[in-house]
Amino acid sequence: MADARDISDLQLGALLSALRGRRPLVHLISNLVTLHAVAGALRAVGALPVAALAPEDAEEAVLAADALVLNLGTPTGERMEAATVAGRKAEERGIPVVLDPVGAGATPLRTDGARRVLAAVRVDVIRSNPGEASALLGRPGMVRGVESVGAVEDGAVLARSLARELGCVAAITGPTDSLAGPGGLVLVENGHPWLGHAVGTGCIASALVGAFCAVGSDRLSCAAAALACLGVASEAAASDARGPGSLIPAVLDALYHMTPEGLDRSARVRVVP
């Protein structure tokens, strides 16, 4: 797409409609802490999840998948090998690959592991928090556990830098989600503060990006649709939830009931050339 774009170019609702019609199979090399919630979110939005974590199984699972999501939470040597094997097979097949570098910047294993995957696999979209993005760029920033803490650069600056350095779409989530790639910068302003206090919301975001990328060729638009979808769902869910603990089940319900028209109506998205 050309650099001059507006929100109508992103086709948010149309992408949700395509996802519901196609029901893509999303292969997850997943964080075991959040796998149940992630699989539930994919089913709720209309996709089909599969998690093949052993290297011997991961490559075979890619043969039937429409997208691959590499989530580096709960890393082990075997799981990192599975991510690389699956990623190479996905590249060979031409299906989209989304990387979630969970905890990059927190420990050398996680930071170096993310960099090794990036060196070995063509990644279409990176979805991370600001601290993880800073770590991948070799810049100051702090990750404690898997959370971004301390002062880091603005999300939009990080997204542009990461996209330029790695040659992919970069989606940095936070109070405002910043996405950069061909066509400029997209800011998604939907969401609820409880998302930042609930376990698994980042992993859900990455999985939804994979599902949307399975049905569209413009990775920036697909990632924006996924994050807007989650943000809109969280806003609807918060009216029924009592806090972060009850938010996630309510988000799954909101994803299930979301319509393309509702997504287009409620999305607060800005495109910056």
Short mmCIF file of C-alpha atoms in Angstrom, two decimals:
data_model
loop_
_atom_site.label_atom_id
_atom_site.label_comp_id
_atom_site.label_asym_id
_atom_site.label_seq_id
_atom_site.Cartn_x
_atom_site.Cartn_y
_atom_site.Cartn_z
CA MET A 1 0.00 0.00 0.00
CA ALA A 2 1.02 3.60 -0.48
CA ASP A 3 2.24 5.69 2.42
CA ALA A 4 -0.85 7.94 2.46
CA ARG A 5 -3.50 5.99 4.32
CA ASP A 6 -6.47 6.47 6.60
CA ILE A 7 -8.43 4.17 8.85
CA SER A 8 -10.71 3.02 6.00
CA ASP A 9 -7.66 1.57 4.24
CA LEU A 10 -7.08 -0.77 7.17
CA GLN A 11 -10.33 -2.69 6.54
CA LEU A 12 -10.66 -3.71 10.19
CA GLY A 13 -14.18 -5.10 10.02
CA ALA A 14 -13.57 -6.76 6.67
CA LEU A 15 -10.59 -8.61 8.12
CA LEU A 16 -12.70 -9.86 11.04
CA SER A 17 -15.33 -11.03 8.58
CA ALA A 18 -12.67 -12.85 6.53
CA LEU A 19 -11.33 -14.50 9.67
CA ARG A 20 -14.78 -15.74 10.67
CA GLY A 21 -15.35 -17.08 7.17
CA ARG A 22 -12.03 -18.86 6.82
CA ARG A 23 -11.47 -20.05 10.43
CA PRO A 24 -7.67 -20.18 10.08
CA LEU A 25 -5.61 -22.75 11.94
CA VAL A 26 -3.04 -20.99 14.14
CA HIS A 27 -0.07 -23.03 15.31
CA LEU A 28 1.17 -21.91 18.73
CA ILE A 29 4.63 -22.50 20.13
CA SER A 30 3.21 -21.11 23.31
CA ASN A 31 3.81 -19.86 26.81
CA LEU A 32 2.51 -22.65 29.03
CA VAL A 33 1.34 -20.16 31.67
CA THR A 34 -1.18 -18.62 29.27
CA LEU A 35 -1.93 -21.34 26.73
CA HIS A 36 -5.49 -22.00 27.89
CA ALA A 37 -6.50 -18.34 27.69
CA VAL A 38 -4.78 -17.91 24.32
CA ALA A 39 -6.49 -20.95 22.82
CA GLY A 40 -9.82 -19.72 24.18
CA ALA A 41 -9.34 -16.29 22.62
CA LEU A 42 -8.55 -17.80 19.23
CA ARG A 43 -11.66 -19.96 19.34
CA ALA A 44 -13.77 -17.02 20.49
CA VAL A 45 -12.69 -14.78 17.62
CA GLY A 46 -13.28 -17.55 15.09
CA ALA A 47 -9.84 -19.15 14.58
CA LEU A 48 -8.65 -22.65 15.43
CA PRO A 49 -5.66 -23.16 17.76
CA VAL A 50 -3.14 -25.99 17.83
CA ALA A 51 -0.10 -26.19 20.12
CA ALA A 52 2.62 -28.60 19.00
CA LEU A 53 5.57 -27.95 21.31
CA ALA A 54 7.91 -30.88 20.62
CA PRO A 55 10.39 -30.31 17.76
CA GLU A 56 9.36 -33.63 16.19
CA ASP A 57 5.72 -32.48 16.13
CA ALA A 58 6.13 -28.75 15.53
CA GLU A 59 7.34 -29.02 11.94
CA GLU A 60 4.54 -31.39 10.97
CA ALA A 61 1.91 -29.14 12.54
CA VAL A 62 3.06 -26.22 10.39
CA LEU A 63 2.15 -28.19 7.26
CA ALA A 64 -1.56 -27.73 8.01
CA ALA A 65 -1.39 -24.30 9.67
CA ASP A 66 -2.37 -20.92 8.25
CA ALA A 67 -0.17 -18.93 10.66
CA LEU A 68 2.55 -19.57 13.23
CA VAL A 69 2.89 -17.72 16.54
CA LEU A 70 6.23 -18.11 18.34
CA ASN A 71 5.78 -17.17 21.98
CA LEU A 72 9.04 -17.44 23.93
CA GLY A 73 7.50 -17.49 27.40
CA THR A 74 8.47 -20.48 29.60
CA PRO A 75 11.54 -21.15 27.42
CA THR A 76 13.37 -24.48 27.36
CA GLY A 77 16.01 -25.76 24.98
CA GLU A 78 13.49 -28.09 23.38
CA ARG A 79 10.90 -25.35 22.98
CA MET A 80 13.43 -22.97 21.40
CA GLU A 81 14.41 -25.71 18.98
CA ALA A 82 10.73 -26.26 18.16
CA ALA A 83 10.31 -22.54 17.47
CA THR A 84 13.23 -22.51 15.04
CA VAL A 85 12.19 -25.70 13.27
CA ALA A 86 8.58 -24.56 12.95
CA GLY A 87 9.62 -21.07 11.87
CA ARG A 88 11.79 -22.34 9.05
CA LYS A 89 9.03 -24.61 7.81
CA ALA A 90 6.53 -21.70 7.97
CA GLU A 91 8.91 -19.57 5.92
CA GLU A 92 9.24 -22.39 3.41
CA ARG A 93 5.44 -22.58 3.13
CA GLY A 94 4.97 -18.81 3.00
CA ILE A 95 2.61 -18.55 5.97
CA PRO A 96 2.88 -15.59 8.38
CA VAL A 97 5.08 -15.82 11.46
CA VAL A 98 4.46 -13.71 14.58
CA LEU A 99 7.09 -13.47 17.31
CA ASP A 100 6.32 -12.62 20.94
CA PRO A 101 9.71 -12.23 22.68
CA VAL A 102 8.31 -12.69 26.18
CA GLY A 103 10.72 -11.47 28.84
CA ALA A 104 13.46 -10.33 26.45
CA GLY A 105 15.63 -8.04 28.54
CA ALA A 106 14.88 -9.92 31.76
CA THR A 107 17.42 -12.75 31.40
CA PRO A 108 20.16 -13.59 28.89
CA LEU A 109 18.36 -16.82 27.94
CA ARG A 110 15.26 -14.94 26.85
CA THR A 111 17.08 -12.06 25.15
CA ASP A 112 19.59 -14.24 23.32
CA GLY A 113 16.87 -16.76 22.48
CA ALA A 114 14.75 -14.10 20.79
CA ARG A 115 17.75 -12.88 18.83
CA ARG A 116 18.61 -16.41 17.72
CA VAL A 117 15.08 -16.96 16.46
CA LEU A 118 15.19 -13.65 14.59
CA ALA A 119 18.50 -14.65 13.01
CA ALA A 120 17.14 -18.02 11.88
CA VAL A 121 13.53 -17.26 10.94
CA ARG A 122 11.82 -14.67 8.75
CA VAL A 123 9.35 -12.96 11.09
CA ASP A 124 6.42 -10.96 9.71
CA VAL A 125 5.29 -9.28 12.93
CA ILE A 126 6.88 -8.76 16.33
CA ARG A 127 4.39 -8.06 19.13
CA SER A 128 6.04 -6.95 22.35
CA ASN A 129 5.91 -4.55 25.25
CA PRO A 130 8.22 -1.48 25.28
CA GLY A 131 10.84 -3.06 27.52
CA GLU A 132 11.16 -6.14 25.31
CA ALA A 133 11.44 -3.96 22.21
CA SER A 134 14.17 -1.90 23.86
CA ALA A 135 16.10 -5.04 24.73
CA LEU A 136 15.95 -6.32 21.15
CA LEU A 137 17.27 -2.96 19.97
CA GLY A 138 20.05 -3.03 22.54
CA ARG A 139 18.73 0.12 24.21
CA PRO A 140 18.18 0.98 27.87
CA GLY A 141 14.97 -0.30 29.36
CA MET A 142 13.83 -2.69 32.03
CA VAL A 143 11.87 -5.91 32.03
CA ARG A 144 11.06 -7.44 35.40
CA GLY A 145 9.77 -10.96 34.93
CA VAL A 146 7.78 -10.46 31.75
CA GLU A 147 6.59 -6.91 32.44
CA SER A 148 8.00 -3.67 31.11
CA VAL A 149 9.05 -1.41 33.99
CA GLY A 150 11.01 1.80 34.33
CA ALA A 151 11.52 4.49 31.73
CA VAL A 152 11.78 3.44 28.08
CA GLU A 153 11.38 5.28 24.81
CA ASP A 154 7.99 6.22 23.44
CA GLY A 155 6.17 3.25 21.92
CA ALA A 156 5.87 4.91 18.52
CA VAL A 157 9.62 5.59 18.41
CA LEU A 158 10.37 2.02 19.42
CA ALA A 159 7.95 0.59 16.86
CA ARG A 160 9.47 2.60 14.01
CA SER A 161 13.02 1.65 15.08
CA LEU A 162 12.25 -2.04 15.49
CA ALA A 163 10.39 -2.24 12.17
CA ARG A 164 13.24 -0.51 10.36
CA GLU A 165 16.00 -2.61 11.96
CA LEU A 166 14.31 -5.99 11.57
CA GLY A 167 12.38 -5.40 8.34
CA CYS A 168 9.01 -6.46 9.70
CA VAL A 169 5.90 -4.97 11.27
CA ALA A 170 6.50 -4.02 14.90
CA ALA A 171 3.53 -3.85 17.27
CA ILE A 172 4.35 -2.34 20.67
CA THR A 173 1.42 -2.65 23.06
CA GLY A 174 0.65 -0.36 25.98
CA PRO A 175 -1.97 2.24 26.94
CA THR A 176 -1.79 3.18 23.25
CA ASP A 177 -0.64 0.45 20.89
CA SER A 178 1.95 1.60 18.34
CA LEU A 179 2.41 -0.33 15.11
CA ALA A 180 4.99 0.48 12.44
CA GLY A 181 5.69 -0.97 9.04
CA PRO A 182 5.13 -0.24 5.36
CA GLY A 183 2.54 2.53 5.17
CA GLY A 184 3.67 4.41 8.25
CA LEU A 185 2.59 4.29 11.86
CA VAL A 186 -0.75 3.12 13.24
CA LEU A 187 -1.91 4.01 16.75
CA VAL A 188 -4.65 1.92 18.38
CA GLU A 189 -6.19 3.76 21.31
CA ASN A 190 -8.73 1.13 22.39
CA GLY A 191 -8.26 -0.86 25.57
CA HIS A 192 -8.98 -0.89 29.29
CA PRO A 193 -6.47 -0.36 32.13
CA TRP A 194 -7.27 -3.80 33.56
CA LEU A 195 -5.58 -5.40 30.55
CA GLY A 196 -2.26 -4.39 32.08
CA HIS A 197 -3.07 -6.26 35.30
CA ALA A 198 -4.41 -9.51 33.84
CA VAL A 199 -2.13 -12.45 33.08
CA GLY A 200 -2.02 -13.47 29.44
CA THR A 201 -3.28 -10.39 27.62
CA GLY A 202 -0.01 -9.87 25.75
CA CYS A 203 0.03 -13.50 24.67
CA ILE A 204 -3.59 -13.20 23.53
CA ALA A 205 -2.69 -10.09 21.54
CA SER A 206 0.11 -11.93 19.72
CA ALA A 207 -2.11 -14.91 18.93
CA LEU A 208 -4.84 -12.66 17.55
CA VAL A 209 -2.25 -10.93 15.35
CA GLY A 210 -1.38 -14.35 13.95
CA ALA A 211 -5.02 -15.17 13.27
CA PHE A 212 -5.66 -11.92 11.43
CA CYS A 213 -2.40 -12.20 9.46
CA ALA A 214 -3.62 -15.59 8.22
CA VAL A 215 -6.43 -13.92 6.28
CA GLY A 216 -4.79 -10.74 4.95
CA SER A 217 -1.60 -9.85 3.09
CA ASP A 218 -1.07 -6.38 4.61
CA ARG A 219 0.58 -7.26 7.90
CA LEU A 220 0.24 -3.73 9.31
CA SER A 221 -3.51 -3.71 8.73
CA CYS A 222 -3.88 -7.23 10.12
CA ALA A 223 -1.95 -6.43 13.28
CA ALA A 224 -3.94 -3.22 13.77
CA ALA A 225 -7.22 -5.12 13.35
CA ALA A 226 -6.14 -7.71 15.92
CA LEU A 227 -5.14 -5.16 18.54
CA ALA A 228 -8.22 -3.03 17.92
CA CYS A 229 -10.34 -6.15 18.27
CA LEU A 230 -8.78 -6.98 21.64
CA GLY A 231 -9.02 -3.37 22.80
CA VAL A 232 -12.68 -3.04 21.87
CA ALA A 233 -13.43 -6.40 23.49
CA SER A 234 -11.72 -5.33 26.72
CA GLU A 235 -13.78 -2.15 26.87
CA ALA A 236 -16.99 -4.12 26.48
CA ALA A 237 -15.82 -6.78 28.95
CA ALA A 238 -14.94 -4.27 31.67
CA SER A 239 -18.60 -3.35 32.11
CA ASP A 240 -19.33 -6.96 33.20
CA ALA A 241 -16.07 -7.75 35.02
CA ARG A 242 -15.16 -6.87 38.61
CA GLY A 243 -11.41 -6.68 38.02
CA PRO A 244 -8.53 -8.34 36.14
CA GLY A 245 -9.47 -11.84 37.33
CA SER A 246 -12.90 -11.77 35.76
CA LEU A 247 -11.82 -9.64 32.80
CA ILE A 248 -10.32 -12.44 30.69
CA PRO A 249 -13.44 -14.66 30.58
CA ALA A 250 -15.49 -11.55 29.76
CA VAL A 251 -13.02 -10.62 27.00
CA LEU A 252 -13.50 -14.06 25.44
CA ASP A 253 -17.26 -13.54 25.46
CA ALA A 254 -16.84 -10.08 23.93
CA LEU A 255 -14.60 -11.45 21.19
CA TYR A 256 -17.18 -14.12 20.42
CA HIS A 257 -20.01 -11.59 20.13
CA MET A 258 -18.04 -8.92 18.25
CA THR A 259 -19.31 -8.09 14.77
CA PRO A 260 -17.37 -6.51 11.90
CA GLU A 261 -19.71 -3.53 12.06
CA GLY A 262 -19.17 -3.19 15.79
CA LEU A 263 -15.40 -3.30 15.36
CA ASP A 264 -15.47 -0.58 12.70
CA ARG A 265 -17.79 1.55 14.83
CA SER A 266 -15.83 1.23 18.08
CA ALA A 267 -12.22 1.16 16.90
CA ARG A 268 -10.21 4.26 17.76
CA VAL A 269 -7.35 4.03 15.31
CA ARG A 270 -5.12 6.75 13.89
CA VAL A 271 -2.82 6.39 10.89
CA VAL A 272 0.33 8.53 10.87
CA PRO A 273 2.28 8.55 7.55
#
